[in-house]
């Protein structure tokens, strides 16, 4: 990595008071890595390159892979009707909604967190007490009773409920707990030893607390988020695990390579985001770079991988907005880094 580019990243991180980690590598060779800020402000514990960070909606890609692992072994198909699996459990889901519609955000089902409603990231948006949300079954109360927003397959609309329902689909199809399926079929398969779903009220010492501004003070996000995420968010990971994940994914270690190709095939243009979407993965508009991204109270995250050049970057912050200035500069650099 060019020294000027390193200096540019350092300058932006220093000027913004960045709290989090950054990693850039190409073909497995480390180009840049940095940790700064505090994992625990009350006790002065610094972030390190080994710290475990929440990745919010980055979890959706892992959920999609668990679903596609079940597709690969014939337990599910993309055409499977969600109603056939869940019966009358979520009665407002149209019988025409398939697994593929949920994966691609084209189902039209009502969303328990409407991201188009203009809420601030610091708002308390959960309609169910967060301590009651720890297993896939617990989230039924959050997603039930929400009417469809549009017709099945009519358009793309990013949908958190869709991925919560996919967690229920994973459990109904496999007969196993969602977290156990992800652990075995995704994290273990990819060699991601430090990735999982710890409860926010019993985080290990290796995990960073997540901070946001509320009424002029820094607070943790513990009252903003489910105590343990399912389907649409809640995973914690590390720089090393994410650097391991991408090559494992494209080598077919999690699901067969033809299925990976289907997951990163663009299915929808999303001009409002300046990106495209496949099945569980965002994609750049100008090249086949796959991305996982998360943004929530106390969390900002992007991990990107360019399969042609094998260039990879990850930015994770334990603040709501911290990652985005660095993501912007790395996104601009990516085409040049990929060819350099």
Coordinates of C-alpha atoms in Angstrom, one line a residue:
X1 CA 0.0 0.0 0.0
X2 CA 1.4 3.4 -1.0
X3 CA 2.7 5.4 2.0
X4 CA 0.6 8.4 0.9
X5 CA -2.5 6.3 1.2
X6 CA -1.5 5.0 4.6
X7 CA -1.0 8.6 5.7
X8 CA -4.4 9.6 4.3
X9 CA -6.1 6.8 6.3
X10 CA -4.2 7.7 9.4
X11 CA -5.0 11.4 9.0
X12 CA -8.7 10.8 8.7
X13 CA -8.7 8.4 11.7
X14 CA -6.8 10.8 13.8
X15 CA -8.8 13.9 12.9
X16 CA -12.1 12.1 13.5
X17 CA -11.0 10.5 16.8
X18 CA -11.7 7.1 15.2
X19 CA -12.7 4.3 17.6
X20 CA -12.4 0.9 15.9
X21 CA -10.2 -1.1 13.6
X22 CA -9.1 -1.1 10.0
X23 CA -7.6 -3.8 7.8
X24 CA -6.5 -3.8 4.2
X25 CA -4.9 -6.8 2.5
X26 CA -4.4 -8.2 -1.0
X27 CA -4.0 -11.8 -1.9
X28 CA -3.5 -12.6 1.8
X29 CA -0.7 -10.1 2.2
X30 CA -1.3 -7.4 4.9
X31 CA -1.1 -3.9 3.5
X32 CA -2.4 -1.9 6.5
X33 CA -3.9 -2.5 9.9
X34 CA -4.8 -0.2 12.8
X35 CA -6.7 -0.2 16.1
X36 CA -7.6 3.0 17.9
X37 CA -10.0 4.3 20.5
X38 CA -11.5 2.5 23.5
X39 CA -13.4 -0.8 23.7
X40 CA -14.6 0.1 27.2
X41 CA -14.6 3.8 28.0
X42 CA -15.4 3.4 31.7
X43 CA -12.4 1.2 32.3
X44 CA -10.1 2.7 29.7
X45 CA -9.6 -0.6 27.8
X46 CA -8.3 0.1 24.3
X47 CA -9.5 -1.5 21.1
X48 CA -6.9 -3.9 19.6
X49 CA -6.7 -5.7 16.3
X50 CA -8.0 -8.8 18.1
X51 CA -11.1 -7.1 19.7
X52 CA -14.4 -8.6 18.8
X53 CA -16.8 -6.0 17.4
X54 CA -20.6 -6.0 16.7
X55 CA -21.2 -5.9 13.0
X56 CA -25.0 -5.3 13.0
X57 CA -26.5 -6.1 9.5
X58 CA -23.3 -7.6 8.4
X59 CA -24.9 -10.7 10.0
X60 CA -27.4 -10.9 7.1
X61 CA -24.7 -12.4 4.8
X62 CA -24.1 -15.1 7.3
X63 CA -27.8 -15.8 7.6
X64 CA -28.0 -16.0 3.8
X65 CA -25.2 -18.5 3.8
X66 CA -26.9 -20.7 6.4
X67 CA -30.0 -20.7 4.2
X68 CA -28.0 -21.5 1.1
X69 CA -26.2 -24.3 2.9
X70 CA -29.6 -25.9 3.4
X71 CA -30.4 -25.3 -0.2
X72 CA -27.1 -27.0 -1.2
X73 CA -28.0 -30.2 0.6
X74 CA -31.6 -30.2 -0.6
X75 CA -33.3 -29.3 2.6
X76 CA -34.7 -26.1 1.0
X77 CA -35.0 -24.5 -2.4
X78 CA -35.1 -20.9 -3.4
X79 CA -38.7 -21.5 -4.5
X80 CA -39.8 -22.9 -1.1
X81 CA -42.8 -21.0 0.2
X82 CA -42.2 -19.5 3.6
X83 CA -45.8 -20.3 4.5
X84 CA -45.2 -24.0 3.8
X85 CA -42.5 -24.0 6.5
X86 CA -44.1 -21.7 9.1
X87 CA -47.7 -22.7 8.5
X88 CA -49.9 -20.1 10.3
X89 CA -47.2 -18.8 12.5
X90 CA -46.9 -15.4 10.8
X91 CA -50.3 -15.1 9.2
X92 CA -49.8 -11.9 7.3
X93 CA -47.0 -13.3 5.1
X94 CA -48.3 -13.8 1.6
X95 CA -48.2 -17.5 0.6
X96 CA -46.4 -16.4 -2.6
X97 CA -43.4 -15.2 -0.6
X98 CA -40.4 -17.6 -1.2
X99 CA -37.0 -18.0 0.4
X100 CA -35.5 -16.2 -2.5
X101 CA -37.8 -13.2 -2.0
X102 CA -36.6 -12.9 1.6
X103 CA -33.0 -13.2 0.7
X104 CA -33.2 -10.6 -2.1
X105 CA -35.4 -8.1 -0.1
X106 CA -38.2 -8.3 -2.6
X107 CA -40.8 -10.0 -0.4
X108 CA -42.8 -6.9 0.5
X109 CA -43.5 -8.1 4.0
X110 CA -44.0 -5.5 6.7
X111 CA -40.7 -4.6 8.5
X112 CA -40.5 -4.4 12.2
X113 CA -37.8 -1.7 11.8
X114 CA -38.9 0.6 9.0
X115 CA -35.6 2.2 7.8
X116 CA -37.6 4.5 5.5
X117 CA -39.4 6.2 8.5
X118 CA -36.6 8.7 9.1
X119 CA -35.7 7.6 12.7
X120 CA -32.4 8.8 14.2
X121 CA -29.9 6.1 14.9
X122 CA -30.0 7.0 18.6
X123 CA -33.8 6.4 18.8
X124 CA -35.2 3.6 20.9
X125 CA -37.0 1.8 18.1
X126 CA -37.7 -1.7 19.5
X127 CA -41.3 -2.4 20.1
X128 CA -40.6 -5.4 22.3
X129 CA -38.5 -5.3 25.5
X130 CA -35.0 -6.0 24.3
X131 CA -34.3 -8.5 27.1
X132 CA -37.0 -10.8 25.7
X133 CA -35.3 -11.1 22.3
X134 CA -32.6 -13.8 22.4
X135 CA -33.8 -16.7 20.3
X136 CA -35.4 -16.8 16.8
X137 CA -38.8 -17.8 18.3
X138 CA -38.7 -14.7 20.6
X139 CA -38.7 -12.4 17.5
X140 CA -42.2 -13.6 16.4
X141 CA -43.7 -10.9 18.7
X142 CA -41.7 -8.2 16.9
X143 CA -42.5 -9.3 13.3
X144 CA -46.1 -10.6 13.7
X145 CA -49.1 -8.5 12.6
X146 CA -47.3 -6.2 10.2
X147 CA -49.2 -5.9 6.9
X148 CA -47.4 -6.1 3.5
X149 CA -45.8 -2.9 2.2
X150 CA -46.1 -3.9 -1.5
X151 CA -46.8 -6.9 -3.7
X152 CA -44.5 -9.9 -3.6
X153 CA -41.6 -9.4 -6.0
X154 CA -42.7 -5.9 -7.1
X155 CA -39.5 -4.2 -6.0
X156 CA -36.4 -4.1 -3.8
X157 CA -36.9 -2.7 -0.2
X158 CA -34.3 -3.4 2.4
X159 CA -36.1 -5.4 5.1
X160 CA -34.9 -6.5 8.5
X161 CA -38.0 -8.6 9.2
X162 CA -37.2 -10.7 6.1
X163 CA -34.0 -11.9 7.7
X164 CA -35.6 -12.5 11.1
X165 CA -38.1 -14.7 9.2
X166 CA -35.2 -16.5 7.5
X167 CA -33.8 -17.4 10.9
X168 CA -37.2 -19.0 11.6
X169 CA -37.0 -20.7 8.2
X170 CA -33.5 -22.1 9.1
X171 CA -34.9 -23.6 12.3
X172 CA -38.1 -25.0 10.7
X173 CA -36.2 -26.6 7.9
X174 CA -33.2 -28.0 9.9
X175 CA -34.9 -28.7 13.2
X176 CA -32.0 -27.0 14.9
X177 CA -31.3 -23.7 16.7
X178 CA -30.5 -20.8 14.4
X179 CA -27.3 -19.9 16.3
X180 CA -26.1 -23.6 16.2
X181 CA -26.7 -23.8 12.5
X182 CA -24.7 -20.7 11.8
X183 CA -21.9 -21.8 14.1
X184 CA -21.6 -25.2 12.3
X185 CA -22.4 -24.4 8.7
X186 CA -20.9 -20.9 8.4
X187 CA -18.4 -20.0 11.2
X188 CA -16.8 -23.4 11.7
X189 CA -16.8 -24.1 7.9
X190 CA -14.9 -20.8 7.3
X191 CA -12.5 -21.1 10.2
X192 CA -14.0 -18.1 12.1
X193 CA -13.1 -19.1 15.6
X194 CA -13.9 -15.7 17.2
X195 CA -17.3 -15.0 15.5
X196 CA -20.6 -15.6 17.2
X197 CA -23.6 -14.2 19.0
X198 CA -22.8 -13.2 22.6
X199 CA -25.5 -11.7 24.7
X200 CA -25.0 -8.0 25.2
X201 CA -25.5 -8.4 29.0
X202 CA -22.7 -10.9 29.3
X203 CA -20.1 -9.8 26.7
X204 CA -16.7 -11.4 27.0
X205 CA -13.8 -9.3 27.9
X206 CA -12.5 -9.5 24.3
X207 CA -15.6 -7.7 22.9
X208 CA -16.0 -3.9 22.5
X209 CA -18.9 -2.1 24.0
X210 CA -20.9 -0.1 21.4
X211 CA -21.3 3.7 22.0
X212 CA -23.7 6.4 20.7
X213 CA -24.6 9.9 21.5
X214 CA -27.8 10.3 23.5
X215 CA -28.8 13.7 24.9
X216 CA -25.3 14.9 24.7
X217 CA -23.6 12.0 26.5
X218 CA -22.0 8.7 25.4
X219 CA -24.1 5.7 26.2
X220 CA -23.8 2.0 25.3
X221 CA -26.4 0.5 23.0
X222 CA -27.6 -2.2 25.4
X223 CA -31.1 -0.8 25.7
X224 CA -31.4 -0.1 21.9
X225 CA -30.7 -3.6 20.6
X226 CA -32.0 -7.2 21.2
X227 CA -30.0 -8.8 23.9
X228 CA -28.9 -11.5 21.4
X229 CA -29.3 -11.0 17.7
X230 CA -31.0 -13.3 15.3
X231 CA -31.1 -13.3 11.5
X232 CA -30.8 -9.6 10.7
X233 CA -28.0 -8.6 13.1
X234 CA -26.2 -9.2 16.3
X235 CA -23.1 -11.1 15.3
X236 CA -19.7 -10.1 16.7
X237 CA -16.5 -10.8 14.7
X238 CA -12.8 -9.8 14.4
X239 CA -10.5 -8.5 11.7
X240 CA -8.8 -11.9 11.5
X241 CA -12.0 -13.8 11.1
X242 CA -13.3 -11.5 8.4
X243 CA -10.0 -11.8 6.5
X244 CA -10.4 -15.6 6.8
X245 CA -14.1 -15.5 5.7
X246 CA -13.8 -14.0 2.3
X247 CA -11.2 -16.4 0.8
X248 CA -13.1 -19.3 2.4
X249 CA -16.3 -18.1 0.9
X250 CA -15.0 -17.8 -2.7
X251 CA -13.1 -21.1 -2.4
X252 CA -16.4 -22.9 -1.7
X253 CA -15.6 -23.8 1.9
X254 CA -19.0 -22.7 3.2
X255 CA -21.3 -23.5 0.3
X256 CA -20.3 -24.8 -3.2
X257 CA -18.8 -22.2 -5.5
X258 CA -21.8 -22.2 -8.0
X259 CA -24.0 -21.2 -5.1
X260 CA -21.6 -18.4 -4.1
X261 CA -21.8 -17.2 -7.7
X262 CA -25.6 -17.0 -7.4
X263 CA -25.4 -15.1 -4.1
X264 CA -23.1 -12.5 -5.5
X265 CA -24.9 -12.2 -8.8
X266 CA -26.6 -8.7 -9.0
X267 CA -30.3 -9.0 -8.8
X268 CA -31.3 -5.5 -8.0
X269 CA -29.8 -2.0 -8.6
X270 CA -30.2 0.2 -5.5
X271 CA -29.5 3.7 -6.7
X272 CA -30.3 5.3 -3.3
X273 CA -27.4 3.4 -1.8
X274 CA -25.1 3.6 -4.9
X275 CA -24.9 -0.2 -4.8
X276 CA -26.4 -3.4 -6.2
X277 CA -27.7 -6.4 -4.2
X278 CA -27.5 -10.1 -4.6
X279 CA -28.6 -12.6 -2.0
X280 CA -27.4 -11.4 1.4
X281 CA -24.5 -9.4 -0.1
X282 CA -24.2 -5.8 -1.3
X283 CA -22.2 -5.3 -4.5
X284 CA -20.4 -2.3 -5.9
X285 CA -22.1 -0.7 -9.0
X286 CA -18.9 -0.7 -11.1
X287 CA -17.3 -4.1 -10.4
X288 CA -17.9 -7.5 -8.7
X289 CA -16.8 -6.4 -5.3
X290 CA -18.9 -8.1 -2.6
X291 CA -19.7 -6.3 0.7
X292 CA -21.1 -6.9 4.1
X293 CA -22.3 -3.7 5.8
X294 CA -23.9 -2.8 9.1
X295 CA -25.2 0.4 10.6
X296 CA -27.0 0.6 13.9
X297 CA -26.9 2.3 17.3
X298 CA -23.3 2.1 18.3
X299 CA -22.1 0.2 15.3
X300 CA -20.8 1.0 11.8
X301 CA -19.2 -1.6 9.7
X302 CA -18.2 -2.6 6.2
X303 CA -16.1 -5.5 4.9
X304 CA -15.4 -5.7 1.2
X305 CA -13.7 -8.3 -1.0
X306 CA -12.8 -8.0 -4.7
X307 CA -12.7 -11.6 -6.0
X308 CA -10.6 -10.8 -9.1
X309 CA -7.8 -9.0 -7.3
X310 CA -8.4 -10.6 -3.9
X311 CA -8.2 -7.2 -2.3
X312 CA -10.0 -7.0 1.0
X313 CA -10.7 -4.3 3.5
X314 CA -12.7 -4.2 6.7
X315 CA -13.6 -1.2 8.8
X316 CA -15.4 -1.7 12.1
X317 CA -16.2 1.0 14.6
X318 CA -17.9 0.7 18.0
X319 CA -19.6 4.1 17.4
X320 CA -22.6 4.8 15.1
X321 CA -20.8 6.9 12.6
X322 CA -17.2 6.3 13.1
X323 CA -16.5 3.9 10.2
X324 CA -18.0 5.9 7.3
X325 CA -15.2 8.5 6.7
X326 CA -12.7 5.6 6.4
X327 CA -15.1 3.5 4.3
X328 CA -15.5 6.4 1.9
X329 CA -11.7 6.8 1.3
X330 CA -11.1 3.1 1.0
X331 CA -14.0 2.7 -1.4
X332 CA -12.5 5.4 -3.6
X333 CA -9.1 3.7 -3.4
X334 CA -10.3 0.2 -4.1
X335 CA -10.1 0.2 -7.9
X336 CA -6.5 1.5 -7.8
X337 CA -5.5 -0.9 -5.0
X338 CA -7.0 -3.8 -6.8
X339 CA -4.8 -3.2 -9.8
X340 CA -1.7 -2.1 -7.9

